[in-house]
Amino acid sequence: MNGSSDSNMTLTTPRKVIFDTDPGVDDAMALYYALAHPDLEVMGITTTFGNVWVDQATTNALYLCHLTGRTIPVAQGADRPTVKTAEAPPDFIHGTDGLGNLPQRSAVLAQADPRPAAQFIVDMARQFPGEMTLVAVGPLGNLAAALQLAPELPTLVHEVILMGGTVIESGNVSPVAEANIWNDPHAADAVFTAGWPLTMVGLDVTHQVILPLALFQQLAAHHQHPATDALAHAVAFYSDFYRQHDPLLGQAIGCYGHDVLAFVVLTNPELFTLQTGRVRVAVDGLAQGQTMMQRKKVSYPQQGWHDDIPHTQVCLAVQAQACQAVIEHTLMRPWLGASKVR
Ligand code: BDR
Ligand code: CA
């Protein structure tokens, strides 16, 4: 990670990014952040099942591009976990449509890229060797499939940042598992052991950053644009879930921004405390989906923990208020042109 070191944003060559996502309300926030930030260039979006089924994820990715007036390739990917049986999407968190049940949608003419997501990732990595950053914020089947297609992929990409997992904080789908890892633990373990520069942004930090609903309402009032209107609607639905079900939020009317933090760690790494160590995923049993981190610098002789297992940089703490300020500052920028959406 070598993003701009202050929240005023220095001009650097924008980092080329592929956004692997299951939109998803916080996925939409993350996409907007990436589109708004001058140091990031979204070269493609790959979709996966997770918050919604994959067809809906693709529909949403295309719709978010349409709303924001961007033409970005969208390639559809994993429609189910690698090994385990798929579970119904959490419509009570993100809405049946993944965007808080939008009351209406305008027509979208753009079509998905004909290539499967994994092929798209491989093609882009080969076209821009050493330049692509993969930011993955859903179940990790697309990245695992890309590794199968091109085992040399870790040498071709610049780095991988994923939102998923947890080390110390409790899980959000079981006492130890975070949703993205739970949804495809086999794929996640392949990603953690692939040997690419990898940063994990898990619940240890995303549960520290509460984004008030009022922020998204202010954004909508500020931009007066269909893209931010839709996001404010979606966040209202999402915040309602958290208000009813997550005592950690207390009386706050707001939500966790989970996925957007995968981009904030790229643009503002100084806001995070990271520790490096091996991470493995429990693929079945009671601990299924747990991300287990080796935090002590010792050699373990046990199978699966040998010294040749690659390391992951894990975010363990975050400056929450500064992080929120960066998100607000970025989304308030004049990044949306005049809307063509009627
Ligand atoms: C993760 O799971 C999904 O519901 C969110 O979009 C985020 O990627 C949080 O556990
Ligand atoms: Ca997500």
Coordinates of C-alpha atoms and ligand atoms in Angstrom, one line a residue:
M1 CA 0.0 0.0 0.0
N2 CA 1.4 3.4 -0.8
G3 CA -1.7 5.7 -1.0
S4 CA -1.6 9.4 -0.5
S5 CA -0.4 10.2 3.0
D6 CA -2.8 12.9 3.9
S7 CA -6.5 13.2 3.7
N8 CA -6.2 16.3 1.5
M9 CA -5.2 13.9 -1.3
T10 CA -1.9 14.4 -3.1
L11 CA -1.9 13.9 -6.8
T12 CA -0.3 10.6 -7.7
T13 CA -0.7 8.3 -10.7
P14 CA -4.1 6.7 -10.0
R15 CA -3.9 3.1 -8.8
K16 CA -5.6 0.7 -11.2
V17 CA -8.2 -1.3 -9.4
I18 CA -10.5 -4.3 -10.1
F19 CA -13.4 -4.2 -7.6
D20 CA -14.7 -7.7 -6.8
T21 CA -18.0 -7.2 -5.1
D22 CA -21.5 -8.5 -4.2
P23 CA -23.4 -5.2 -4.1
G24 CA -24.7 -4.8 -1.4
V25 CA -25.2 -1.5 0.4
D26 CA -21.7 -1.1 1.8
D27 CA -20.4 -2.4 -1.5
A28 CA -22.1 0.5 -3.2
M29 CA -20.5 2.9 -0.7
A30 CA -17.2 1.4 -1.5
L31 CA -17.7 1.8 -5.2
Y32 CA -18.7 5.4 -4.8
Y33 CA -15.6 6.1 -2.7
A34 CA -13.4 4.5 -5.4
L35 CA -15.0 6.5 -8.1
A36 CA -14.8 9.7 -6.2
H37 CA -11.2 9.3 -5.2
P38 CA -8.6 10.9 -7.5
D39 CA -5.9 8.4 -6.6
L40 CA -8.0 5.4 -7.7
E41 CA -9.0 4.2 -11.2
V42 CA -11.6 1.5 -11.3
M43 CA -10.7 -0.6 -14.4
G44 CA -13.4 -3.2 -13.9
I45 CA -15.9 -4.7 -11.6
T46 CA -16.3 -8.4 -11.0
T47 CA -19.4 -9.7 -9.3
T48 CA -20.1 -12.7 -7.0
F49 CA -23.0 -14.1 -5.1
G50 CA -23.1 -13.0 -1.4
N51 CA -25.4 -10.2 -0.3
V52 CA -27.6 -11.1 -3.3
W53 CA -27.5 -13.9 -6.0
V54 CA -24.9 -13.2 -8.6
D55 CA -27.4 -12.1 -11.4
Q56 CA -28.7 -9.4 -9.1
A57 CA -25.1 -8.4 -8.1
T58 CA -24.3 -7.9 -11.8
T59 CA -27.5 -5.9 -12.3
N60 CA -26.6 -3.7 -9.3
A61 CA -23.0 -3.1 -10.5
L62 CA -24.3 -2.1 -13.9
Y63 CA -27.0 0.1 -12.3
L64 CA -24.5 1.8 -10.0
C65 CA -22.3 2.6 -13.0
H66 CA -25.3 3.9 -14.8
L67 CA -26.3 6.1 -11.9
T68 CA -22.9 7.6 -11.5
G69 CA -22.5 8.1 -15.3
R70 CA -19.4 5.8 -15.6
T71 CA -18.7 3.2 -18.3
I72 CA -16.8 0.4 -16.5
P73 CA -16.6 -3.2 -17.6
V74 CA -18.7 -5.5 -15.3
A75 CA -17.9 -9.2 -15.5
Q76 CA -20.1 -11.8 -13.7
G77 CA -18.5 -14.4 -11.6
A78 CA -19.2 -17.0 -8.9
D79 CA -22.8 -18.0 -8.4
R80 CA -22.2 -20.3 -5.5
P81 CA -19.5 -21.4 -3.0
T82 CA -16.6 -23.6 -4.2
V83 CA -17.6 -26.6 -2.1
K84 CA -20.3 -25.9 0.4
T85 CA -24.0 -25.4 -0.4
A86 CA -25.2 -21.9 -1.1
E87 CA -27.3 -20.2 1.5
A88 CA -30.1 -17.7 0.8
P89 CA -28.9 -14.1 0.6
P90 CA -29.4 -11.8 3.6
D91 CA -32.3 -9.8 2.2
F92 CA -33.1 -8.5 5.7
I93 CA -29.7 -6.7 5.7
H94 CA -29.4 -5.4 2.1
G95 CA -33.0 -5.7 0.8
T96 CA -34.2 -8.2 -1.8
D97 CA -32.6 -6.1 -4.5
G98 CA -29.3 -5.6 -2.5
L99 CA -29.8 -1.9 -2.5
G100 CA -32.4 -1.5 0.3
N101 CA -35.3 -2.2 -2.1
L102 CA -35.1 0.9 -4.3
P103 CA -38.6 2.2 -5.1
Q104 CA -37.7 2.5 -8.8
R105 CA -34.9 2.0 -11.2
S106 CA -34.3 3.7 -14.6
A107 CA -33.5 1.5 -17.5
V108 CA -29.8 0.5 -18.0
L109 CA -28.6 -0.2 -21.6
A110 CA -25.1 -1.4 -20.7
Q111 CA -24.5 -5.2 -20.7
A112 CA -22.1 -7.3 -18.8
D113 CA -18.7 -8.2 -20.3
P114 CA -19.0 -11.6 -21.9
R115 CA -16.0 -13.0 -20.0
P116 CA -16.4 -14.8 -16.7
A117 CA -15.0 -12.7 -13.8
A118 CA -12.0 -15.0 -13.2
Q119 CA -11.0 -14.7 -16.9
F120 CA -11.5 -10.9 -16.8
I121 CA -9.2 -10.7 -13.7
V122 CA -6.5 -12.8 -15.4
D123 CA -6.7 -10.8 -18.7
M124 CA -6.4 -7.5 -16.9
A125 CA -3.5 -8.7 -14.8
R126 CA -1.7 -9.9 -18.0
Q127 CA -2.5 -6.6 -19.8
F128 CA -1.1 -4.5 -16.9
P129 CA 1.5 -6.7 -15.2
G130 CA 2.5 -5.4 -11.8
E131 CA -0.2 -2.6 -11.9
M132 CA -3.5 -4.1 -10.9
T133 CA -4.8 -4.0 -7.3
L134 CA -7.6 -6.4 -6.6
V135 CA -10.0 -5.1 -4.0
A136 CA -12.3 -7.9 -3.0
V137 CA -15.3 -7.3 -0.7
G138 CA -17.4 -10.4 -1.2
P139 CA -17.0 -14.2 -1.0
L140 CA -13.6 -15.0 -2.7
G141 CA -14.6 -17.5 -5.4
N142 CA -13.6 -15.2 -8.3
L143 CA -10.1 -14.7 -7.0
A144 CA -9.7 -18.4 -6.2
A145 CA -11.0 -19.3 -9.7
A146 CA -8.5 -16.8 -11.2
L147 CA -5.7 -18.5 -9.3
Q148 CA -6.8 -21.8 -10.9
L149 CA -6.8 -20.3 -14.4
A150 CA -3.4 -18.6 -13.9
P151 CA -1.3 -20.0 -11.1
E152 CA 1.3 -17.2 -11.9
L153 CA -1.4 -14.5 -11.0
P154 CA 0.4 -13.6 -7.7
T155 CA 3.4 -12.4 -9.6
L156 CA 1.2 -10.4 -12.0
V157 CA -0.9 -8.3 -9.6
H158 CA 0.4 -5.4 -7.6
E159 CA -1.5 -6.4 -4.4
V160 CA -4.8 -7.7 -3.1
I161 CA -6.9 -6.1 -0.4
L162 CA -9.9 -8.0 1.0
M163 CA -12.7 -7.1 3.3
G164 CA -13.3 -10.2 5.3
G165 CA -12.5 -12.2 8.3
T166 CA -11.8 -11.3 11.9
V167 CA -9.0 -12.1 14.4
I168 CA -10.0 -10.7 17.8
E169 CA -13.5 -9.2 17.2
S170 CA -16.4 -11.6 17.3
G171 CA -17.8 -12.9 14.0
N172 CA -21.0 -11.6 12.4
V173 CA -22.4 -14.9 11.2
S174 CA -21.0 -17.2 13.9
P175 CA -19.0 -16.4 17.0
V176 CA -15.8 -16.7 14.9
A177 CA -16.8 -16.2 11.3
E178 CA -17.3 -13.1 9.2
A179 CA -19.8 -13.3 6.3
N180 CA -17.5 -13.1 3.3
I181 CA -15.2 -15.8 4.5
W182 CA -18.1 -18.0 5.8
N183 CA -19.8 -17.8 2.4
D184 CA -16.8 -19.6 0.7
P185 CA -14.2 -20.7 3.2
H186 CA -12.4 -22.9 0.6
A187 CA -11.9 -20.0 -1.7
A188 CA -10.8 -17.8 1.1
D189 CA -8.1 -20.2 2.2
A190 CA -6.8 -20.4 -1.3
V191 CA -6.6 -16.6 -1.4
F192 CA -4.8 -16.5 2.0
T193 CA -2.2 -19.0 0.9
A194 CA -1.6 -17.9 -2.7
G195 CA 1.5 -15.9 -1.9
W196 CA 0.6 -12.4 -3.2
P197 CA 0.9 -9.2 -1.3
L198 CA -2.3 -9.4 0.7
T199 CA -4.0 -7.1 3.2
M200 CA -7.0 -8.2 5.3
V201 CA -9.5 -5.6 6.4
G202 CA -11.8 -7.5 8.8
L203 CA -14.3 -6.9 11.5
D204 CA -11.4 -5.9 13.9
V205 CA -11.4 -2.6 12.1
T206 CA -14.8 -2.3 10.3
H207 CA -16.6 -2.7 13.6
Q208 CA -14.8 0.4 14.9
V209 CA -16.1 2.7 12.2
I210 CA -19.7 3.6 12.4
L211 CA -21.1 5.8 9.6
P212 CA -24.1 7.8 10.6
L213 CA -27.2 7.7 8.3
A214 CA -27.1 11.5 8.5
L215 CA -23.8 11.5 6.5
F216 CA -25.5 9.9 3.6
Q217 CA -28.5 12.2 3.8
Q218 CA -26.1 15.2 3.8
L219 CA -24.4 13.7 0.7
A220 CA -27.7 13.5 -1.1
A221 CA -28.6 17.0 -0.1
H222 CA -25.1 18.2 -1.2
H223 CA -25.0 16.5 -4.6
Q224 CA -28.7 16.6 -5.5
H225 CA -28.0 13.6 -7.8
P226 CA -29.8 10.3 -8.4
A227 CA -26.7 8.3 -7.4
T228 CA -26.5 9.8 -3.9
D229 CA -30.3 9.7 -3.5
A230 CA -30.2 5.9 -4.2
L231 CA -27.3 5.4 -1.7
A232 CA -29.1 7.4 1.0
H233 CA -32.2 5.2 0.5
A234 CA -30.1 2.0 0.6
V235 CA -28.2 3.1 3.8
A236 CA -31.5 4.0 5.5
F237 CA -32.6 0.3 5.0
Y238 CA -29.2 -1.0 6.1
S239 CA -29.0 1.2 9.1
D240 CA -32.5 0.0 10.2
F241 CA -31.2 -3.5 10.3
Y242 CA -28.2 -2.5 12.4
R243 CA -30.4 -0.4 14.8
Q244 CA -32.7 -3.4 15.4
H245 CA -30.1 -6.2 15.5
D246 CA -26.7 -4.9 16.6
P247 CA -26.4 -3.8 20.2
L248 CA -22.8 -2.7 19.5
L249 CA -24.2 0.4 17.6
G250 CA -26.0 1.4 20.8
Q251 CA -28.3 4.3 20.1
A252 CA -26.4 5.4 16.9
I253 CA -28.5 5.6 13.8
G254 CA -26.0 4.4 11.3
C255 CA -24.1 1.4 10.1
Y256 CA -20.8 -0.2 9.5
G257 CA -19.1 0.8 6.3
H258 CA -17.3 -2.6 6.0
D259 CA -16.3 -2.6 2.3
V260 CA -15.4 1.0 2.0
L261 CA -12.6 0.5 4.5
A262 CA -10.9 -1.8 1.9
F263 CA -10.3 1.3 -0.2
V264 CA -9.5 3.6 2.7
V265 CA -6.6 1.4 3.7
L266 CA -5.3 1.8 0.2
T267 CA -5.6 5.6 0.1
N268 CA -4.8 6.3 3.8
P269 CA -2.8 3.4 5.2
E270 CA -1.5 5.7 8.0
L271 CA -4.9 5.4 9.7
F272 CA -4.5 1.6 10.3
T273 CA -2.4 -0.5 12.5
L274 CA -1.3 -3.7 10.8
Q275 CA 0.3 -6.9 12.0
T276 CA 1.8 -9.5 9.7
G277 CA 1.4 -13.2 10.1
R278 CA 0.0 -16.4 8.5
V279 CA -3.7 -16.6 8.1
R280 CA -5.6 -19.8 7.5
V281 CA -9.3 -20.5 7.2
A282 CA -11.3 -23.2 8.9
V283 CA -13.2 -24.8 6.0
D284 CA -15.6 -26.9 8.0
G285 CA -16.8 -27.9 11.5
L286 CA -17.9 -25.6 14.3
A287 CA -15.2 -23.0 13.4
Q288 CA -16.1 -22.9 9.7
G289 CA -15.2 -19.6 8.2
Q290 CA -12.8 -18.6 11.0
T291 CA -9.7 -16.7 10.0
M292 CA -7.0 -18.0 12.2
M293 CA -3.9 -15.7 12.5
Q294 CA -0.5 -16.8 13.6
R295 CA 0.3 -13.7 15.7
K296 CA 3.4 -15.1 17.5
K297 CA 6.7 -15.1 15.5
V298 CA 7.5 -18.8 16.2
S299 CA 7.7 -21.8 14.0
Y300 CA 4.8 -24.2 14.4
P301 CA 5.6 -27.8 13.2
Q302 CA 1.9 -28.6 12.7
Q303 CA 0.5 -29.4 9.3
G304 CA -0.8 -26.2 7.6
W305 CA 1.3 -23.8 9.6
H306 CA 4.7 -24.5 8.0
D307 CA 7.1 -21.6 7.5
D308 CA 6.5 -21.6 3.7
I309 CA 2.9 -20.5 4.2
P310 CA 2.8 -16.9 3.0
H311 CA 2.0 -13.9 5.3
T312 CA -0.9 -11.6 5.3
Q313 CA -1.0 -8.0 6.6
V314 CA -3.9 -7.8 8.9
C315 CA -5.6 -4.6 10.0
L316 CA -6.0 -4.8 13.8
A317 CA -6.8 -1.2 14.7
V318 CA -8.0 2.0 13.0
Q319 CA -8.3 5.7 13.7
A320 CA -12.1 5.6 13.4
Q321 CA -12.9 9.3 13.4
A322 CA -10.2 10.2 10.9
C323 CA -11.4 7.3 8.8
Q324 CA -14.9 8.6 8.8
A325 CA -13.6 12.1 7.9
V326 CA -11.7 10.7 4.9
I327 CA -14.8 8.9 3.7
E328 CA -16.9 12.1 4.1
H329 CA -14.3 14.3 2.5
T330 CA -14.0 12.0 -0.5
L331 CA -17.7 11.5 -1.1
M332 CA -18.3 15.3 -0.8
R333 CA -15.9 16.0 -3.7
P334 CA -17.4 17.1 -7.0
W335 CA -17.1 13.6 -8.5
L336 CA -20.6 13.3 -10.1
G337 CA -21.3 15.0 -13.4
A338 CA -24.7 16.2 -14.5
S339 CA -27.0 13.3 -14.3
K340 CA -28.2 11.7 -17.5
V341 CA -30.6 9.5 -15.5
R342 CA -34.2 10.4 -15.8
Ligands
BDR1 C1 -19.3 -8.2 4.6 O1 -20.4 -9.0 4.3 C2 -21.3 -8.4 3.5 O2 -22.6 -8.4 4.0 C3 -20.9 -6.9 3.4 O3 -21.1 -6.4 2.1 C4 -19.4 -7.0 3.7 O4 -18.7 -7.3 2.5 C5 -19.3 -7.8 6.1 O5 -19.2 -8.9 6.9
CA2 CA -19.6 -7.0 0.3

